[in-house]
PDB file of C-alpha atoms in Angstrom:
ATOM      1  CA  MET A1073      79.394 160.738 -21.047  1.00  0.00           C
ATOM      2  CA  THR A1074      80.641 163.837 -22.413  1.00  0.00           C
ATOM      3  CA  LEU A1075      81.669 164.539 -25.525  1.00  0.00           C
ATOM      4  CA  ASP A1076      84.846 165.265 -26.385  1.00  0.00           C
ATOM      5  CA  VAL A1077      85.606 169.032 -28.010  1.00  0.00           C
ATOM      6  CA  SER A1078      87.903 170.594 -30.287  1.00  0.00           C
ATOM      7  CA  LEU A1079      89.581 173.956 -30.767  1.00  0.00           C
ATOM      8  CA  GLU A1080      88.876 173.464 -34.103  1.00  0.00           C
ATOM      9  CA  SER A1081      84.612 172.698 -33.681  1.00  0.00           C
ATOM     10  CA  ALA A1082      84.623 175.538 -31.290  1.00  0.00           C
ATOM     11  CA  MET A1083      85.779 178.037 -33.544  1.00  0.00           C
ATOM     12  CA  ARG A1084      83.959 176.692 -35.751  1.00  0.00           C
ATOM     13  CA  ARG A1085      80.687 176.550 -34.137  1.00  0.00           C
ATOM     14  CA  LEU A1086      82.020 180.652 -33.109  1.00  0.00           C
ATOM     15  CA  LYS A1087      82.263 181.439 -36.211  1.00  0.00           C
ATOM     16  CA  GLN A1088      79.066 180.301 -37.703  1.00  0.00           C
ATOM     17  CA  HIS A1089      76.908 182.283 -35.023  1.00  0.00           C
ATOM     18  CA  VAL A1090      78.677 185.380 -35.195  1.00  0.00           C
ATOM     19  CA  TYR A1091      78.300 185.495 -38.916  1.00  0.00           C
ATOM     20  CA  LYS A1092      74.720 184.537 -39.489  1.00  0.00           C
ATOM     21  CA  ASN A1093      74.144 187.194 -36.421  1.00  0.00           C
ATOM     22  CA  ARG A1094      76.359 189.752 -37.909  1.00  0.00           C
ATOM     23  CA  ILE A1095      77.912 190.045 -34.229  1.00  0.00           C
ATOM     24  CA  ARG A1096      80.868 192.040 -33.975  1.00  0.00           C
ATOM     25  CA  VAL A1097      82.995 190.632 -31.615  1.00  0.00           C
ATOM     26  CA  LYS A1098      84.909 193.643 -30.520  1.00  0.00           C
ATOM     27  CA  GLU A1099      82.721 195.756 -29.092  1.00  0.00           C
ATOM     28  CA  PHE A1100      81.925 193.454 -26.592  1.00  0.00           C
ATOM     29  CA  LEU A1101      85.737 193.009 -25.940  1.00  0.00           C
ATOM     30  CA  MET A1102      85.982 197.022 -25.406  1.00  0.00           C
ATOM     31  CA  ASP A1103      84.250 197.314 -22.806  1.00  0.00           C
ATOM     32  CA  PHE A1104      87.057 195.667 -21.309  1.00  0.00           C
ATOM     33  CA  ASP A1105      89.990 196.724 -22.431  1.00  0.00           C
ATOM     34  CA  LYS A1106      89.385 200.746 -22.337  1.00  0.00           C
ATOM     35  CA  LEU A1107      92.897 201.571 -23.268  1.00  0.00           C
ATOM     36  CA  ASN A1108      92.925 199.106 -26.739  1.00  0.00           C
ATOM     37  CA  SER A1109      95.744 197.199 -25.212  1.00  0.00           C
ATOM     38  CA  GLY A1110      94.917 194.055 -27.573  1.00  0.00           C
ATOM     39  CA  TYR A1111      94.211 192.134 -23.947  1.00  0.00           C
ATOM     40  CA  VAL A1112      91.919 191.053 -21.409  1.00  0.00           C
ATOM     41  CA  PHE A1113      91.585 189.131 -18.362  1.00  0.00           C
ATOM     42  CA  PRO A1114      90.153 185.494 -18.384  1.00  0.00           C
ATOM     43  CA  ASN A1115      87.446 186.593 -16.976  1.00  0.00           C
ATOM     44  CA  HIS A1116      86.750 189.602 -18.352  1.00  0.00           C
ATOM     45  CA  PHE A1117      86.685 187.800 -21.637  1.00  0.00           C
ATOM     46  CA  LEU A1118      83.729 185.048 -20.948  1.00  0.00           C
ATOM     47  CA  SER A1119      82.053 187.522 -20.233  1.00  0.00           C
ATOM     48  CA  ALA A1120      82.221 190.087 -23.328  1.00  0.00           C
ATOM     49  CA  LEU A1121      81.283 186.660 -25.044  1.00  0.00           C
ATOM     50  CA  SER A1122      78.073 185.871 -22.572  1.00  0.00           C
ATOM     51  CA  MET A1123      77.049 189.783 -23.462  1.00  0.00           C
ATOM     52  CA  ALA A1124      77.561 188.865 -27.088  1.00  0.00           C
ATOM     53  CA  GLY A1125      74.891 185.894 -26.198  1.00  0.00           C
ATOM     54  CA  ILE A1126      78.027 183.445 -27.893  1.00  0.00           C
ATOM     55  CA  ASP A1127      77.287 181.545 -24.240  1.00  0.00           C
ATOM     56  CA  ARG A1128      74.341 180.432 -25.774  1.00  0.00           C
ATOM     57  CA  TYR A1129      75.422 179.212 -28.714  1.00  0.00           C
ATOM     58  CA  LEU A1130      78.696 177.319 -27.552  1.00  0.00           C
ATOM     59  CA  SER A1131      79.154 175.131 -24.322  1.00  0.00           C
ATOM     60  CA  ALA A1132      80.715 176.930 -21.800  1.00  0.00           C
ATOM     61  CA  LYS A1133      83.611 173.850 -22.423  1.00  0.00           C
ATOM     62  CA  GLU A1134      83.987 175.579 -25.936  1.00  0.00           C
ATOM     63  CA  LEU A1135      84.335 178.559 -24.501  1.00  0.00           C
ATOM     64  CA  GLU A1136      87.071 177.750 -21.972  1.00  0.00           C
ATOM     65  CA  LEU A1137      88.716 175.767 -24.496  1.00  0.00           C
ATOM     66  CA  ILE A1138      89.050 179.154 -27.074  1.00  0.00           C
ATOM     67  CA  CYS A1139      89.975 180.999 -23.382  1.00  0.00           C
ATOM     68  CA  GLU A1140      92.758 179.031 -22.965  1.00  0.00           C
ATOM     69  CA  THR A1141      93.876 179.017 -26.482  1.00  0.00           C
ATOM     70  CA  TYR A1142      94.441 182.899 -26.560  1.00  0.00           C
ATOM     71  CA  LYS A1143      95.950 182.897 -23.090  1.00  0.00           C
ATOM     72  CA  VAL A1144      99.228 184.698 -22.991  1.00  0.00           C
ATOM     73  CA  GLN A1145     101.366 185.420 -20.309  1.00  0.00           C
ATOM     74  CA  ARG A1146     102.737 189.352 -19.931  1.00  0.00           C
ATOM     75  CA  ASP A1147     104.886 188.821 -17.558  1.00  0.00           C
ATOM     76  CA  ALA A1148     105.898 186.353 -13.862  1.00  0.00           C
ATOM     77  CA  THR A1149     102.147 186.700 -12.656  1.00  0.00           C
ATOM     78  CA  LEU A1150      99.758 188.304 -15.062  1.00  0.00           C
ATOM     79  CA  VAL A1151      97.996 185.964 -17.331  1.00  0.00           C
ATOM     80  CA  MET A1152      95.973 187.595 -20.122  1.00  0.00           C
ATOM     81  CA  VAL A1153      93.905 186.891 -23.018  1.00  0.00           C
ATOM     82  CA  ASP A1154      94.998 188.026 -26.461  1.00  0.00           C
ATOM     83  CA  THR A1155      92.056 189.614 -28.438  1.00  0.00           C
ATOM     84  CA  ARG A1156      93.997 190.786 -31.342  1.00  0.00           C
ATOM     85  CA  SER A1157      95.175 187.439 -32.148  1.00  0.00           C
ATOM     86  CA  PHE A1158      91.358 186.222 -31.458  1.00  0.00           C
ATOM     87  CA  LEU A1159      89.210 189.174 -33.054  1.00  0.00           C
ATOM     88  CA  HIS A1160      91.346 188.748 -36.437  1.00  0.00           C
ATOM     89  CA  GLU A1161      90.695 185.115 -36.310  1.00  0.00           C
ATOM     90  CA  VAL A1162      87.379 185.883 -35.624  1.00  0.00           C
ATOM     91  CA  GLU A1163      86.522 188.973 -38.218  1.00  0.00           C
ATOM     92  CA  LEU A1164      87.801 186.659 -41.109  1.00  0.00           C
ATOM     93  CA  VAL A1165      84.156 185.819 -41.669  1.00  0.00           C
ATOM     94  CA  PHE A1166      83.453 189.529 -42.035  1.00  0.00           C
ATOM     95  CA  THR A1167      86.816 190.853 -44.070  1.00  0.00           C
ATOM     96  CA  ILE A1168      89.705 189.812 -45.575  1.00  0.00           C
ATOM     97  CA  PRO A1169      92.737 191.624 -43.722  1.00  0.00           C
ATOM     98  CA  HIS A1170      95.184 194.386 -45.552  1.00  0.00           C
ATOM     99  CA  LEU A1171      92.566 194.139 -49.049  1.00  0.00           C
ATOM    100  CA  GLU A1172      93.764 197.789 -49.270  1.00  0.00           C
ATOM    101  CA  LYS A1173      96.733 196.290 -50.040  1.00  0.00           C
ATOM    102  CA  ASP A1174      95.770 194.274 -52.481  1.00  0.00           C
ATOM    103  CA  PRO A1175      92.238 195.646 -54.334  1.00  0.00           C
ATOM    104  CA  LEU A1176      92.872 192.739 -57.004  1.00  0.00           C
ATOM    105  CA  VAL A1177      92.856 189.903 -55.144  1.00  0.00           C
ATOM    106  CA  ASP A1178      89.663 187.506 -55.612  1.00  0.00           C
ATOM    107  CA  VAL A1179      87.537 188.045 -52.121  1.00  0.00           C
ATOM    108  CA  PRO A1180      84.884 185.383 -50.914  1.00  0.00           C
ATOM    109  CA  SER A1181      81.223 186.723 -51.131  1.00  0.00           C
ATOM    110  CA  GLU A1182      80.338 184.819 -47.938  1.00  0.00           C
ATOM    111  CA  PRO A1183      82.271 182.054 -46.315  1.00  0.00           C
ATOM    112  CA  SER A1184      80.644 179.193 -47.695  1.00  0.00           C
ATOM    113  CA  GLU A1185      82.316 176.886 -45.098  1.00  0.00           C
ATOM    114  CA  LEU A1186      80.499 178.295 -42.859  1.00  0.00           C
ATOM    115  CA  LEU A1187      77.250 178.829 -44.354  1.00  0.00           C
ATOM    116  CA  ASP A1188      75.413 176.021 -45.842  1.00  0.00           C
ATOM    117  CA  LYS A1189      73.780 177.315 -49.830  1.00  0.00           C
ATOM    118  CA  THR A1190      70.855 174.662 -49.588  1.00  0.00           C
ATOM    119  CA  ARG A1191      70.057 175.313 -45.730  1.00  0.00           C
ATOM    120  CA  TYR A1192      66.655 176.132 -47.277  1.00  0.00           C
ATOM    121  CA  PHE A1193      65.447 174.072 -49.159  1.00  0.00           C
ATOM    122  CA  LYS A1194      65.105 170.898 -46.593  1.00  0.00           C
ATOM    123  CA  SER A1195      65.321 169.851 -43.126  1.00  0.00           C
ATOM    124  CA  SER A1196      68.011 167.490 -42.049  1.00  0.00           C
ATOM    125  CA  ARG A1197      66.341 168.305 -38.407  1.00  0.00           C
ATOM    126  CA  ILE A1198      65.741 164.516 -36.182  1.00  0.00           C
ATOM    127  CA  LEU A1199      63.384 165.126 -33.962  1.00  0.00           C
ATOM    128  CA  PRO A1200      64.564 163.791 -30.602  1.00  0.00           C
ATOM    129  CA  ASP A1201      61.954 161.346 -30.192  1.00  0.00           C
ATOM    130  CA  PRO A1202      62.679 158.286 -32.628  1.00  0.00           C
ATOM    131  CA  GLN A1203      58.893 157.964 -32.233  1.00  0.00           C
ATOM    132  CA  ASP A1204      58.584 161.555 -33.064  1.00  0.00           C
ATOM    133  CA  GLU A1205      60.528 161.643 -35.955  1.00  0.00           C
ATOM    134  CA  THR A1206      58.977 158.109 -37.223  1.00  0.00           C
ATOM    135  CA  THR A1207      55.676 159.926 -37.204  1.00  0.00           C
ATOM    136  CA  VAL A1208      56.855 163.390 -39.371  1.00  0.00           C
ATOM    137  CA  ILE A1209      58.343 161.148 -41.369  1.00  0.00           C
ATOM    138  CA  ALA A1210      54.756 159.171 -42.467  1.00  0.00           C
ATOM    139  CA  LEU A1211      52.934 162.396 -42.118  1.00  0.00           C
ATOM    140  CA  LEU A1212      55.036 164.245 -44.739  1.00  0.00           C
ATOM    141  CA  GLU A1213      55.229 161.266 -47.138  1.00  0.00           C
ATOM    142  CA  ARG A1214      51.376 161.273 -46.689  1.00  0.00           C
ATOM    143  CA  LEU A1215      50.752 165.671 -47.305  1.00  0.00           C
ATOM    144  CA  SER A1216      53.521 164.451 -50.475  1.00  0.00           C
ATOM    145  CA  GLU A1217      50.995 161.904 -51.797  1.00  0.00           C
ATOM    146  CA  THR A1218      48.081 164.194 -50.826  1.00  0.00           C
ATOM    147  CA  THR A1219      49.903 167.923 -53.061  1.00  0.00           C
ATOM    148  CA  LEU A1220      50.797 165.204 -55.875  1.00  0.00           C
ATOM    149  CA  LYS A1221      46.587 163.334 -56.525  1.00  0.00           C
ATOM    150  CA  ARG A1222      45.414 167.428 -55.972  1.00  0.00           C
ATOM    151  CA  GLY A1223      48.248 169.173 -57.686  1.00  0.00           C
ATOM    152  CA  GLN A1224      48.319 171.476 -55.940  1.00  0.00           C
ATOM    153  CA  PRO A1225      51.463 172.870 -55.261  1.00  0.00           C
ATOM    154  CA  VAL A1226      51.484 174.403 -51.572  1.00  0.00           C
ATOM    155  CA  LYS A1227      54.458 176.721 -51.684  1.00  0.00           C
ATOM    156  CA  ALA A1228      52.602 180.253 -53.002  1.00  0.00           C
ATOM    157  CA  PHE A1229      49.906 179.302 -50.828  1.00  0.00           C
ATOM    158  CA  PHE A1230      53.260 180.546 -47.762  1.00  0.00           C
ATOM    159  CA  ASP A1231      54.995 182.832 -50.463  1.00  0.00           C
ATOM    160  CA  ASP A1232      51.590 184.633 -50.262  1.00  0.00           C
ATOM    161  CA  ALA A1233      51.158 184.509 -46.453  1.00  0.00           C
ATOM    162  CA  ALA A1234      55.490 186.042 -46.228  1.00  0.00           C
ATOM    163  CA  GLN A1235      54.228 188.671 -48.693  1.00  0.00           C
ATOM    164  CA  ASP A1236      51.341 189.791 -45.908  1.00  0.00           C
ATOM    165  CA  ASP A1237      52.082 193.438 -45.039  1.00  0.00           C
ATOM    166  CA  HIS A1238      51.942 191.789 -41.274  1.00  0.00           C
ATOM    167  CA  SER A1239      54.710 189.282 -41.836  1.00  0.00           C
ATOM    168  CA  ALA A1240      58.063 189.416 -40.108  1.00  0.00           C
ATOM    169  CA  LYS A1241      59.291 188.691 -43.671  1.00  0.00           C
ATOM    170  CA  LEU A1242      61.746 186.535 -42.575  1.00  0.00           C
ATOM    171  CA  PHE A1243      63.193 185.403 -46.376  1.00  0.00           C
ATOM    172  CA  GLY A1244      61.448 181.457 -46.324  1.00  0.00           C
ATOM    173  CA  HIS A1245      59.834 181.526 -43.056  1.00  0.00           C
ATOM    174  CA  VAL A1246      56.585 182.330 -42.191  1.00  0.00           C
ATOM    175  CA  THR A1247      55.037 182.301 -37.920  1.00  0.00           C
ATOM    176  CA  VAL A1248      54.147 179.204 -36.285  1.00  0.00           C
ATOM    177  CA  PRO A1249      50.102 180.538 -36.433  1.00  0.00           C
ATOM    178  CA  GLN A1250      51.219 181.826 -40.334  1.00  0.00           C
ATOM    179  CA  PHE A1251      51.990 177.773 -40.752  1.00  0.00           C
ATOM    180  CA  ARG A1252      49.114 176.286 -38.819  1.00  0.00           C
ATOM    181  CA  GLN A1253      46.625 178.473 -40.418  1.00  0.00           C
ATOM    182  CA  VAL A1254      48.061 177.964 -44.507  1.00  0.00           C
ATOM    183  CA  LEU A1255      47.278 174.349 -43.734  1.00  0.00           C
ATOM    184  CA  THR A1256      44.145 174.209 -42.220  1.00  0.00           C
ATOM    185  CA  THR A1257      42.901 177.060 -43.503  1.00  0.00           C
ATOM    186  CA  LYS A1258      44.441 177.938 -47.302  1.00  0.00           C
ATOM    187  CA  LEU A1259      44.867 174.352 -47.965  1.00  0.00           C
ATOM    188  CA  ASP A1260      42.316 172.927 -45.625  1.00  0.00           C
ATOM    189  CA  TRP A1261      44.054 169.371 -44.949  1.00  0.00           C
ATOM    190  CA  VAL A1262      42.710 166.987 -42.621  1.00  0.00           C
ATOM    191  CA  ILE A1263      45.650 167.680 -39.942  1.00  0.00           C
ATOM    192  CA  SER A1264      45.677 167.660 -36.613  1.00  0.00           C
ATOM    193  CA  ASP A1265      47.007 169.655 -33.510  1.00  0.00           C
ATOM    194  CA  PRO A1266      48.995 167.247 -32.526  1.00  0.00           C
ATOM    195  CA  GLU A1267      50.989 166.434 -36.306  1.00  0.00           C
ATOM    196  CA  VAL A1268      50.985 170.559 -37.026  1.00  0.00           C
ATOM    197  CA  ALA A1269      53.075 170.654 -33.486  1.00  0.00           C
ATOM    198  CA  LEU A1270      55.835 167.672 -35.443  1.00  0.00           C
ATOM    199  CA  LEU A1271      55.680 169.708 -38.778  1.00  0.00           C
ATOM    200  CA  VAL A1272      56.613 173.184 -36.423  1.00  0.00           C
ATOM    201  CA  ALA A1273      59.228 170.731 -34.605  1.00  0.00           C
ATOM    202  CA  LYS A1274      60.992 169.352 -37.611  1.00  0.00           C
ATOM    203  CA  PHE A1275      61.307 172.971 -39.676  1.00  0.00           C
ATOM    204  CA  ARG A1276      61.505 175.280 -37.000  1.00  0.00           C
ATOM    205  CA  HIS A1277      64.177 178.496 -37.518  1.00  0.00           C
ATOM    206  CA  GLU A1278      67.928 177.259 -35.778  1.00  0.00           C
ATOM    207  CA  ASP A1279      67.690 180.808 -33.693  1.00  0.00           C
ATOM    208  CA  LYS A1280      64.415 182.030 -33.896  1.00  0.00           C
ATOM    209  CA  PRO A1281      61.997 179.270 -33.040  1.00  0.00           C
ATOM    210  CA  GLU A1282      58.820 181.195 -33.679  1.00  0.00           C
ATOM    211  CA  PHE A1283      59.816 180.800 -37.278  1.00  0.00           C
ATOM    212  CA  VAL A1284      58.831 177.760 -39.829  1.00  0.00           C
ATOM    213  CA  ASN A1285      60.826 177.125 -42.583  1.00  0.00           C
ATOM    214  CA  TYR A1286      58.621 177.114 -45.434  1.00  0.00           C
ATOM    215  CA  ILE A1287      60.538 176.401 -48.107  1.00  0.00           C
ATOM    216  CA  ALA A1288      62.366 173.131 -46.797  1.00  0.00           C
ATOM    217  CA  PHE A1289      58.634 171.948 -46.104  1.00  0.00           C
ATOM    218  CA  SER A1290      57.573 172.524 -49.451  1.00  0.00           C
ATOM    219  CA  CYS A1291      60.664 171.329 -50.885  1.00  0.00           C
ATOM    220  CA  THR A1292      60.067 167.752 -48.900  1.00  0.00           C
ATOM    221  CA  VAL A1293      55.950 167.819 -50.007  1.00  0.00           C
ATOM    222  CA  ASP A1294      55.793 169.300 -53.337  1.00  0.00           C
ATOM    223  CA  PRO A1295      55.802 167.708 -56.584  1.00  0.00           C
ATOM    224  CA  PRO A1296      59.518 167.605 -57.421  1.00  0.00           C
ATOM    225  CA  GLU A1297      58.247 168.784 -61.078  1.00  0.00           C
ATOM    226  CA  ARG A1298      55.924 171.792 -59.284  1.00  0.00           C
ATOM    227  CA  ARG A1299      57.724 173.803 -57.456  1.00  0.00           C
ATOM    228  CA  SER A1300      58.895 177.039 -57.987  1.00  0.00           C
TER     229      SER A1300
END
């Protein structure tokens, strides 16, 4: 069954992806608009979004809907995409247009509707296999009981790993090997490789699966009064 796609949801997902990855879509569209006319052919519009990597995040149906929305009839036989209108809407996530005309306007620090401020402190991901999800929930309960009994919060161990000179320095994240090493060596937990794999699947970074969100993991298993 194919889910319905709305322009609102498609544009929201596009803006979220553009904002999180600081993608300047205009630079890709300019490759197809050398005269800076503000219009490109529909196939060039889709090619530009593909070059920007957006087709890895949005579905083909979502991209087609966006393309159709910004199409304009330039003459009796020529249909093109109005990139100025499109970019005006997309780049609102970065700035407020004509800010120089009203310097006292209140500028939000970030588009909070696009970026969840608590994203580092939880994992709302549900594993595709219901049995895996049931297993990982039980595992997290077991590990939470272990940290409570030991009185040994885990976050500090991950903080140390994240500050290592060879770490990738992605805030709140460690690599999968680092995550496994902390669990099995630093914390000396009795945990199997399949169990580690489930935890990685539950807490991996949305766009960079080689990283694990250790803050979300720590917030799940550490006693609330001992989190830092």
